Coordinates of C-alpha atoms and ligand atoms in Angstrom, one line a residue:
M104 CA 79.4 93.3 141.3
S105 CA 82.1 91.2 139.5
T106 CA 81.4 87.4 139.0
K107 CA 84.7 86.8 140.8
T108 CA 84.8 86.6 144.6
T109 CA 86.2 89.9 145.6
L110 CA 88.8 90.0 148.4
G111 CA 90.4 92.6 150.6
I112 CA 93.7 91.3 152.1
L113 CA 94.6 92.9 155.4
G114 CA 98.3 92.3 156.0
L115 CA 101.1 91.4 153.6
G116 CA 103.7 89.8 155.9
T117 CA 104.6 86.1 156.0
V118 CA 101.1 84.7 155.6
G119 CA 99.6 87.5 153.5
T120 CA 102.4 87.2 150.9
G121 CA 101.8 83.5 150.7
V122 CA 98.1 84.1 150.2
V123 CA 98.7 86.6 147.4
K124 CA 101.2 84.2 145.7
L125 CA 98.7 81.4 145.8
L126 CA 95.8 83.5 144.6
R127 CA 97.2 86.0 142.1
D128 CA 96.7 83.9 139.0
N129 CA 93.4 82.3 140.1
P130 CA 90.6 83.4 137.8
Q131 CA 88.0 82.7 140.5
F132 CA 89.1 85.5 142.8
E133 CA 89.9 89.2 142.5
I134 CA 92.1 91.0 145.1
R135 CA 90.5 94.4 145.2
A136 CA 92.8 95.9 147.8
I137 CA 95.6 95.1 150.2
A138 CA 96.1 96.9 153.5
V139 CA 99.5 97.2 155.1
R140 CA 101.1 99.4 157.8
D141 CA 103.9 100.7 155.8
K142 CA 103.3 101.3 152.0
N143 CA 107.0 102.0 151.4
K144 CA 108.3 98.7 152.6
Q145 CA 110.0 96.4 150.1
R146 CA 107.7 93.4 149.3
E147 CA 108.3 89.9 148.0
V148 CA 105.3 90.3 145.5
D149 CA 104.9 92.9 142.8
L150 CA 102.2 95.3 144.0
A151 CA 101.9 97.2 140.7
D152 CA 98.6 95.5 139.9
F153 CA 97.0 96.1 143.3
H154 CA 95.4 98.9 145.2
V155 CA 97.5 99.2 148.3
T156 CA 96.4 101.3 151.3
D157 CA 97.8 102.0 154.8
N158 CA 94.2 102.6 156.0
A159 CA 92.8 99.1 156.8
F160 CA 89.3 100.7 157.3
E161 CA 89.2 101.3 153.6
L162 CA 88.8 97.6 153.1
A163 CA 86.0 97.4 155.6
D164 CA 84.1 100.2 153.9
D165 CA 84.7 99.2 150.3
P166 CA 81.3 98.1 148.8
N167 CA 83.1 96.1 146.1
I168 CA 84.8 93.8 148.6
E169 CA 82.9 90.7 149.7
V170 CA 85.5 89.0 151.9
I171 CA 88.1 90.4 154.2
V172 CA 91.2 88.1 154.5
E173 CA 92.7 89.2 157.9
V174 CA 96.3 88.1 158.0
A175 CA 97.7 91.0 160.0
G176 CA 97.5 89.6 163.5
G177 CA 97.1 91.2 166.9
I178 CA 94.0 93.0 168.2
G179 CA 93.4 96.7 168.6
Q180 CA 92.9 98.3 165.2
V181 CA 92.7 95.0 163.4
H182 CA 89.8 93.9 165.6
E183 CA 88.0 97.2 164.9
V184 CA 88.4 96.7 161.2
V185 CA 87.0 93.2 161.4
K186 CA 84.0 94.4 163.5
R187 CA 83.3 97.2 161.0
A188 CA 83.6 94.8 158.0
I189 CA 81.1 92.5 159.6
K190 CA 78.7 95.3 160.2
N191 CA 79.1 96.2 156.5
G192 CA 78.1 92.7 155.5
K193 CA 81.5 91.2 154.7
H194 CA 82.6 87.7 155.4
I195 CA 85.8 87.2 157.4
I196 CA 88.7 84.8 156.9
T197 CA 91.3 85.1 159.6
A198 CA 94.5 83.5 160.8
N199 CA 94.4 85.5 164.0
K200 CA 94.2 83.1 167.0
E201 CA 94.5 85.9 169.5
M202 CA 91.5 87.7 168.2
I203 CA 89.4 84.6 167.9
A204 CA 90.4 83.4 171.4
K205 CA 89.8 86.7 173.1
H206 CA 86.8 88.0 171.1
G207 CA 85.4 85.0 169.2
P208 CA 82.0 84.9 170.8
E209 CA 81.3 88.6 170.2
I210 CA 82.6 88.3 166.6
F211 CA 80.5 85.2 165.9
E212 CA 77.4 86.9 167.3
A213 CA 78.0 90.0 165.2
A214 CA 78.5 87.8 162.1
N215 CA 75.2 85.9 162.9
K216 CA 73.4 89.2 163.2
H217 CA 74.7 90.5 159.8
N218 CA 74.3 87.1 158.1
V219 CA 78.0 86.7 157.3
T220 CA 80.5 84.1 158.4
V221 CA 83.9 83.9 159.9
F222 CA 86.4 81.2 158.9
F223 CA 89.6 80.7 160.9
E224 CA 91.2 77.4 159.7
A225 CA 94.7 78.9 159.9
A226 CA 94.3 80.1 163.5
V227 CA 95.3 76.7 164.9
G228 CA 97.6 74.1 163.5
G229 CA 99.0 76.1 160.5
G230 CA 98.5 74.0 157.4
I231 CA 96.6 71.1 159.2
P232 CA 92.9 71.0 158.4
L233 CA 92.1 70.9 162.1
I234 CA 89.3 73.5 162.6
S235 CA 87.2 72.2 159.7
T236 CA 87.7 68.6 161.1
M237 CA 86.5 69.6 164.5
Q238 CA 83.6 71.8 163.2
R239 CA 82.4 69.5 160.5
G240 CA 84.2 66.2 160.2
L241 CA 83.6 65.2 163.8
Q242 CA 80.1 66.5 164.3
A243 CA 78.8 63.0 165.2
N244 CA 81.1 62.9 168.2
R245 CA 81.1 64.1 171.8
I246 CA 84.8 65.2 172.3
S247 CA 86.4 64.1 175.5
K248 CA 89.9 65.4 175.0
V249 CA 92.0 67.6 172.7
A250 CA 95.8 67.6 173.3
G251 CA 99.0 68.1 171.4
I252 CA 101.7 70.3 169.9
V253 CA 100.1 73.4 168.5
N254 CA 103.1 75.8 168.3
G255 CA 105.6 75.4 165.6
T256 CA 108.2 77.9 166.9
T257 CA 108.6 76.2 170.3
N258 CA 108.7 72.7 168.7
Y259 CA 111.3 74.0 166.3
I260 CA 113.4 75.4 169.1
L261 CA 113.2 72.3 171.3
T262 CA 114.1 70.1 168.3
M263 CA 117.1 72.2 167.4
M264 CA 118.3 72.4 171.0
E265 CA 118.1 68.6 171.2
Q266 CA 119.2 67.4 167.8
E267 CA 121.6 70.1 166.7
K268 CA 122.7 71.2 170.2
K269 CA 121.9 74.8 169.2
P270 CA 121.5 77.4 172.0
F271 CA 117.9 78.6 172.6
A272 CA 118.5 82.1 171.3
E273 CA 120.0 80.8 168.0
A274 CA 117.1 78.4 167.5
L275 CA 114.6 81.2 168.1
R276 CA 116.3 83.5 165.6
E277 CA 116.1 80.7 163.0
A278 CA 112.4 80.3 163.7
Q279 CA 111.9 84.0 163.3
A280 CA 113.9 84.0 160.0
K281 CA 111.8 81.1 158.7
G282 CA 108.6 83.1 159.4
Y283 CA 107.3 80.7 162.1
A284 CA 107.3 83.1 165.1
E285 CA 104.8 85.7 166.0
A286 CA 105.6 89.4 165.5
D287 CA 106.4 89.4 169.2
P288 CA 108.0 85.9 169.8
T289 CA 107.3 86.2 173.5
D290 CA 103.9 85.0 172.6
D291 CA 105.4 81.8 171.4
I292 CA 108.1 81.1 174.0
E293 CA 106.0 82.2 177.0
G294 CA 103.0 80.1 176.0
N295 CA 100.4 82.7 175.0
D296 CA 100.1 81.4 171.5
V297 CA 99.3 77.9 172.9
V298 CA 96.8 79.4 175.3
Y299 CA 95.0 81.1 172.4
K300 CA 95.0 77.9 170.3
I301 CA 93.9 75.6 173.1
A302 CA 91.2 78.1 174.1
I303 CA 89.8 77.9 170.5
L304 CA 90.1 74.1 170.4
A305 CA 88.5 73.7 173.8
S306 CA 85.6 76.0 172.9
L307 CA 84.9 74.1 169.7
A308 CA 85.2 70.7 171.5
F309 CA 83.1 71.6 174.5
Q310 CA 80.9 74.2 172.7
S311 CA 81.4 76.9 175.3
P312 CA 83.9 79.9 175.2
V313 CA 87.0 79.6 177.4
E314 CA 88.4 82.7 179.0
V315 CA 92.0 82.9 178.1
G316 CA 92.9 84.6 181.4
K317 CA 91.8 81.5 183.2
I318 CA 94.1 79.1 181.3
Y319 CA 97.3 78.1 183.2
K320 CA 100.5 78.7 181.1
Q321 CA 104.2 78.0 181.4
G322 CA 106.6 78.8 178.6
I323 CA 109.8 77.1 177.5
T324 CA 112.3 79.8 178.5
Q325 CA 113.4 78.0 181.7
I326 CA 114.3 74.8 179.9
S327 CA 118.0 74.2 179.5
D328 CA 120.2 71.8 177.5
L329 CA 120.6 69.9 180.7
D330 CA 116.8 69.3 181.1
I331 CA 116.6 68.1 177.5
Q332 CA 119.5 65.7 178.1
L333 CA 118.2 64.5 181.5
A334 CA 114.7 64.0 180.1
N335 CA 116.3 61.8 177.4
E336 CA 118.2 59.8 179.9
F337 CA 114.9 59.1 181.8
G338 CA 113.2 58.1 178.5
Y339 CA 111.4 61.3 177.6
R340 CA 111.5 64.3 175.2
I341 CA 110.3 67.7 176.2
K342 CA 107.4 69.2 174.2
M343 CA 105.3 72.2 174.5
I344 CA 101.7 70.9 174.9
G345 CA 98.2 72.3 174.9
L346 CA 95.6 70.2 176.6
A347 CA 91.8 70.4 177.2
Q348 CA 89.6 67.8 178.9
P349 CA 86.6 67.7 181.2
V350 CA 87.4 66.8 184.8
G351 CA 85.2 63.8 185.6
D352 CA 81.6 64.9 186.3
T353 CA 82.6 68.2 187.9
G354 CA 81.5 70.3 185.0
K355 CA 85.0 71.8 185.0
I356 CA 87.4 71.7 182.1
D357 CA 91.1 71.2 182.6
V358 CA 92.7 73.5 180.0
R359 CA 96.4 74.4 180.0
A360 CA 99.5 75.2 178.0
H361 CA 102.9 74.1 179.3
P362 CA 105.9 72.0 178.4
M363 CA 105.8 68.3 179.3
L364 CA 108.1 65.3 179.3
V365 CA 106.6 63.0 176.7
P366 CA 107.7 59.3 176.7
L367 CA 110.0 58.6 173.8
H368 CA 107.6 55.9 172.5
H369 CA 104.6 58.3 172.4
P370 CA 103.8 59.6 168.9
L371 CA 104.1 63.3 170.1
A372 CA 107.7 62.6 170.9
G373 CA 108.4 62.0 167.2
I374 CA 106.9 65.3 166.0
E375 CA 109.9 67.4 165.0
G376 CA 110.8 70.9 163.8
V377 CA 107.9 73.2 162.9
N378 CA 105.4 70.3 162.8
N379 CA 102.3 70.2 165.0
A380 CA 100.2 67.2 166.0
I381 CA 96.9 67.1 167.8
F382 CA 95.0 64.2 169.3
I383 CA 91.2 64.4 169.4
N384 CA 89.2 61.8 171.3
G385 CA 85.7 61.4 170.0
S386 CA 82.8 59.3 171.3
A387 CA 82.2 57.7 167.9
V388 CA 85.5 57.8 166.1
G389 CA 87.8 57.0 169.0
E390 CA 91.2 58.7 168.8
V391 CA 92.3 60.8 165.8
M392 CA 95.7 62.3 165.4
L393 CA 96.3 65.1 162.8
S394 CA 99.8 66.2 162.1
G395 CA 101.6 68.4 159.7
P396 CA 103.4 71.8 159.3
G397 CA 102.2 74.1 162.1
A398 CA 103.5 77.4 160.8
G399 CA 105.3 79.0 157.8
Q400 CA 104.3 80.9 154.7
F401 CA 102.8 78.3 152.4
P402 CA 101.4 75.8 154.9
T403 CA 99.5 78.7 156.6
A404 CA 98.5 80.3 153.3
S405 CA 97.2 76.8 152.3
A406 CA 94.8 76.9 155.2
V407 CA 93.7 80.5 154.5
V408 CA 93.2 79.9 150.8
G409 CA 91.3 76.7 151.6
D410 CA 88.9 78.8 153.6
I411 CA 88.6 81.2 150.7
F412 CA 87.7 78.4 148.3
N413 CA 85.2 76.9 150.8
L414 CA 83.6 80.3 151.4
A415 CA 83.4 81.0 147.6
S416 CA 81.5 77.7 147.1
A417 CA 79.2 78.5 150.0
L418 CA 78.5 82.0 148.7
K419 CA 76.6 80.3 145.9
L420 CA 74.1 78.8 148.4
P421 CA 71.2 80.9 149.7
D422 CA 71.4 81.9 153.4
F423 CA 74.4 79.7 154.1
A424 CA 76.2 81.8 156.7
R425 CA 74.5 80.5 159.8
Y426 CA 75.4 76.9 159.0
F427 CA 79.1 77.8 159.3
Q428 CA 78.9 79.5 162.7
P429 CA 80.6 77.5 165.5
A430 CA 78.0 76.0 167.8
M431 CA 78.6 77.9 171.1
N432 CA 76.7 78.3 174.4
S433 CA 76.7 81.7 175.9
T434 CA 78.1 80.6 179.3
T435 CA 81.9 80.2 179.5
C436 CA 83.6 77.0 180.4
D437 CA 84.4 76.6 184.1
V438 CA 88.2 76.1 184.0
C439 CA 89.7 73.9 186.6
P440 CA 92.5 75.7 188.5
I441 CA 95.9 74.1 188.0
E442 CA 96.2 73.4 191.8
E443 CA 93.3 71.0 191.5
T444 CA 94.9 69.0 188.6
T445 CA 96.8 65.8 189.1
N446 CA 100.2 65.2 187.4
A447 CA 103.5 63.5 187.6
Y448 CA 106.5 65.9 187.8
Y449 CA 110.1 66.4 186.9
I450 CA 111.9 68.7 189.3
R451 CA 115.4 70.0 188.9
L452 CA 116.9 71.6 191.9
E453 CA 120.2 72.9 193.2
T454 CA 121.3 72.1 196.7
L455 CA 124.4 72.2 198.9
D456 CA 126.2 68.9 198.6
V457 CA 126.1 68.0 202.3
P458 CA 125.0 64.9 204.2
G459 CA 121.3 64.5 204.8
V460 CA 120.1 66.6 201.8
I461 CA 118.5 63.7 200.0
G462 CA 116.8 62.6 203.3
H463 CA 115.3 66.1 203.8
L464 CA 114.0 66.1 200.2
G465 CA 112.4 62.8 200.7
L466 CA 110.9 63.9 204.0
A467 CA 109.4 67.1 202.5
C468 CA 107.8 65.1 199.7
G469 CA 106.5 62.4 202.1
E470 CA 104.9 64.9 204.4
H471 CA 102.7 66.2 201.5
G472 CA 101.9 62.8 200.0
V473 CA 104.3 63.2 197.0
S474 CA 105.7 59.8 196.1
L475 CA 109.0 59.7 194.3
L476 CA 109.6 57.6 191.3
G477 CA 113.2 58.5 190.8
L478 CA 116.0 60.6 192.1
V479 CA 119.4 61.3 190.7
Q480 CA 122.3 63.6 191.6
K481 CA 124.1 65.0 188.6
G482 CA 127.5 66.3 189.5
V483 CA 128.7 68.9 192.0
T484 CA 130.2 72.4 191.1
D485 CA 133.5 73.6 192.5
E486 CA 131.3 75.7 194.9
G487 CA 129.8 72.5 196.3
V488 CA 126.4 72.9 194.7
A489 CA 124.7 69.6 193.5
T490 CA 122.1 69.3 190.8
I491 CA 119.4 66.9 191.9
V492 CA 116.5 65.7 189.7
L493 CA 113.3 64.2 191.2
L494 CA 110.6 62.3 189.2
T495 CA 107.3 61.9 191.0
H496 CA 104.3 59.7 190.7
Q497 CA 100.9 61.3 190.0
V498 CA 100.0 63.8 192.7
K499 CA 97.7 66.7 193.1
E500 CA 99.4 70.0 192.1
S501 CA 98.6 71.7 195.4
Q502 CA 100.4 68.9 197.3
L503 CA 103.4 69.2 195.0
Q504 CA 103.5 73.0 195.5
A505 CA 103.3 72.5 199.3
A506 CA 106.3 70.1 199.2
L507 CA 108.2 72.5 197.0
G508 CA 107.5 75.3 199.4
D509 CA 109.0 73.2 202.2
I510 CA 112.0 72.3 200.0
R511 CA 112.6 76.0 199.2
R512 CA 112.7 76.8 202.9
Q513 CA 115.4 74.2 203.6
L514 CA 118.7 75.9 204.3
T515 CA 120.5 73.5 201.9
T516 CA 118.3 74.4 198.9
K517 CA 119.9 77.0 196.6
E518 CA 117.2 77.1 193.8
I519 CA 114.5 75.1 192.1
P520 CA 115.1 76.3 188.5
V521 CA 112.7 73.9 186.7
V522 CA 109.5 72.0 187.4
L523 CA 107.8 70.3 184.5
R524 CA 104.8 68.0 184.2
V525 CA 105.2 64.5 182.8
L526 CA 102.8 63.0 180.2
R527 CA 101.8 59.5 181.4
Ligands
NAP293 P1 103.7 89.4 159.9 O1 104.7 88.8 159.0 O2 104.2 90.2 161.0 O3 102.8 90.3 158.9 C1 101.8 91.1 159.4 C2 101.3 92.0 158.3 O4 100.2 92.8 158.7 C3 102.3 93.1 157.8 O5 102.3 93.1 156.4 C4 101.8 94.4 158.4 O6 102.1 95.5 157.6 C5 100.3 94.1 158.4 N1 99.6 94.9 159.5 C6 99.7 94.7 160.8 N2 98.9 95.5 161.4 C7 98.2 96.2 160.5 C8 97.2 97.3 160.5 N3 96.7 97.7 161.6 N4 96.8 97.8 159.3 C9 97.3 97.3 158.1 N5 98.3 96.3 158.1 C10 98.7 95.8 159.2 O7 102.7 88.3 160.5 P2 102.4 86.9 159.9 O8 103.4 85.9 160.4 O9 102.1 86.9 158.4 O10 101.1 86.5 160.7 C11 99.8 87.1 160.4 C12 98.7 86.5 161.2 O11 98.7 85.1 160.9 C13 98.9 86.5 162.7 O12 97.6 86.6 163.3 C14 99.6 85.2 163.1 O13 99.3 84.8 164.4 C15 98.8 84.3 162.1 N6 99.5 83.1 161.8 C16 100.8 83.1 161.4 C17 101.5 82.0 161.0 C18 102.9 81.9 160.5 O14 103.4 80.9 160.3 N7 103.6 83.1 160.4 C19 100.8 80.8 161.0 C20 99.4 80.7 161.4 C21 98.8 81.9 161.8 P3 103.6 95.9 157.3 O15 104.2 94.8 156.4 O16 103.5 97.2 156.6 O17 104.3 96.0 158.6
HSE294 N1 103.9 81.5 165.8 C1 103.0 80.4 165.5 C2 103.7 79.1 165.7 C3 102.5 80.5 164.1 O1 104.9 79.1 165.8 O2 103.0 78.0 165.8 C4 101.4 79.5 163.8 O3 100.2 79.7 164.4

């Protein structure tokens, strides 16, 4: 075998291209093969020097490859290739949050069995060294909370809608053109990407896997320019947030992915464009905030190549692999249902502009113990439909839903287009 660390690169899109550009002249590494779906596609990098295949299993079966760098994304075949590569004794470096969130425990167990390791720094936080910080830098701590902005595409869209007054669709197109969005951007805008990332962060923080299907999610597609403007008027900025924290002594973990109104003075409100920022509360260190570019070719390639260097150094040590496996119990986290959580809320609703409406809203809220912090009416259409915004104090989600149920049944209510939680 060569004295260089030998790599098989699975995927040559935004991230894979960045990885090849960063590595191609590095004497420490040799790219033995690159797998893509379509060998005839025009590429940003000259592939003349590389063996290129459209059969990713070739990488998993090549005895001359030590490390598979999986930057293809998705599950299905890619997951099968990773499993086979592990079985064949290859180390894995991956940027694939969906695969780690859904199949992490089984992948880590297989890696343990075959004495190889799996690095996934780029899976959360793009270029921010977040996973290694949680896995190694904060080992002395019991983590009590992880929360922040972990999706670059939605942060970019919300920033463009607010600052440049761009329509949602245009901002999304830009995020795609810049290489921030997932192959299917629904994963970004409907919250799946944040679900995968917060599942990974929660499982590292609380050392138990989190089932992604149990995580509450809400995307950003319902949010309009009006919500952004009203949030500003109330002293907030809307941000897509991932959050994970234990619920008192119940043994449950509150894990969720949804947009929130963040007070303008909060550091998360100042995180703009593709940037991410994550707060981690540790028992020894206190509160740490890490921020930086959360997506894009070179920031993400930086994280992947960082993993490659770390792995190459570790390869020189005997029997190193098990030291890099995430500490993980076999039982999954008990996720607290969203109905049991307590939040403050922003509610935008449309009602008929007739006498008594405000009183009825107040009554429905009062009946279910929802205390109002603010209420404003914003204009009336020619058809006599008024936009009303309510801000509530902290209340249990189930009580809020009961109040909203009553409000929906009132004959004067036309629609409740947006309900958002507020970060206090
Ligand atoms: P992308 O631009 O869509 O590229 C995907 C690449 O994988 C393409 O080259 C595609 O081949 C190849 N591919 C997909 N399935 C394959 C298969 N079964 N066999 C062989 N090749 C296959 O995606 P990306 O943005 O680079 O993202 C890649 C991964 O990194 C994803 O897991 C993503 O979530 C993660 N990630 C991305 C970013 C970012 O900023 N973009 C940041 C962090 C993490 P063709 O080119 O032939 O179609
Ligand atoms: N689509 C993801 C994002 C890529 O926008 O954050 C980085 O994980």
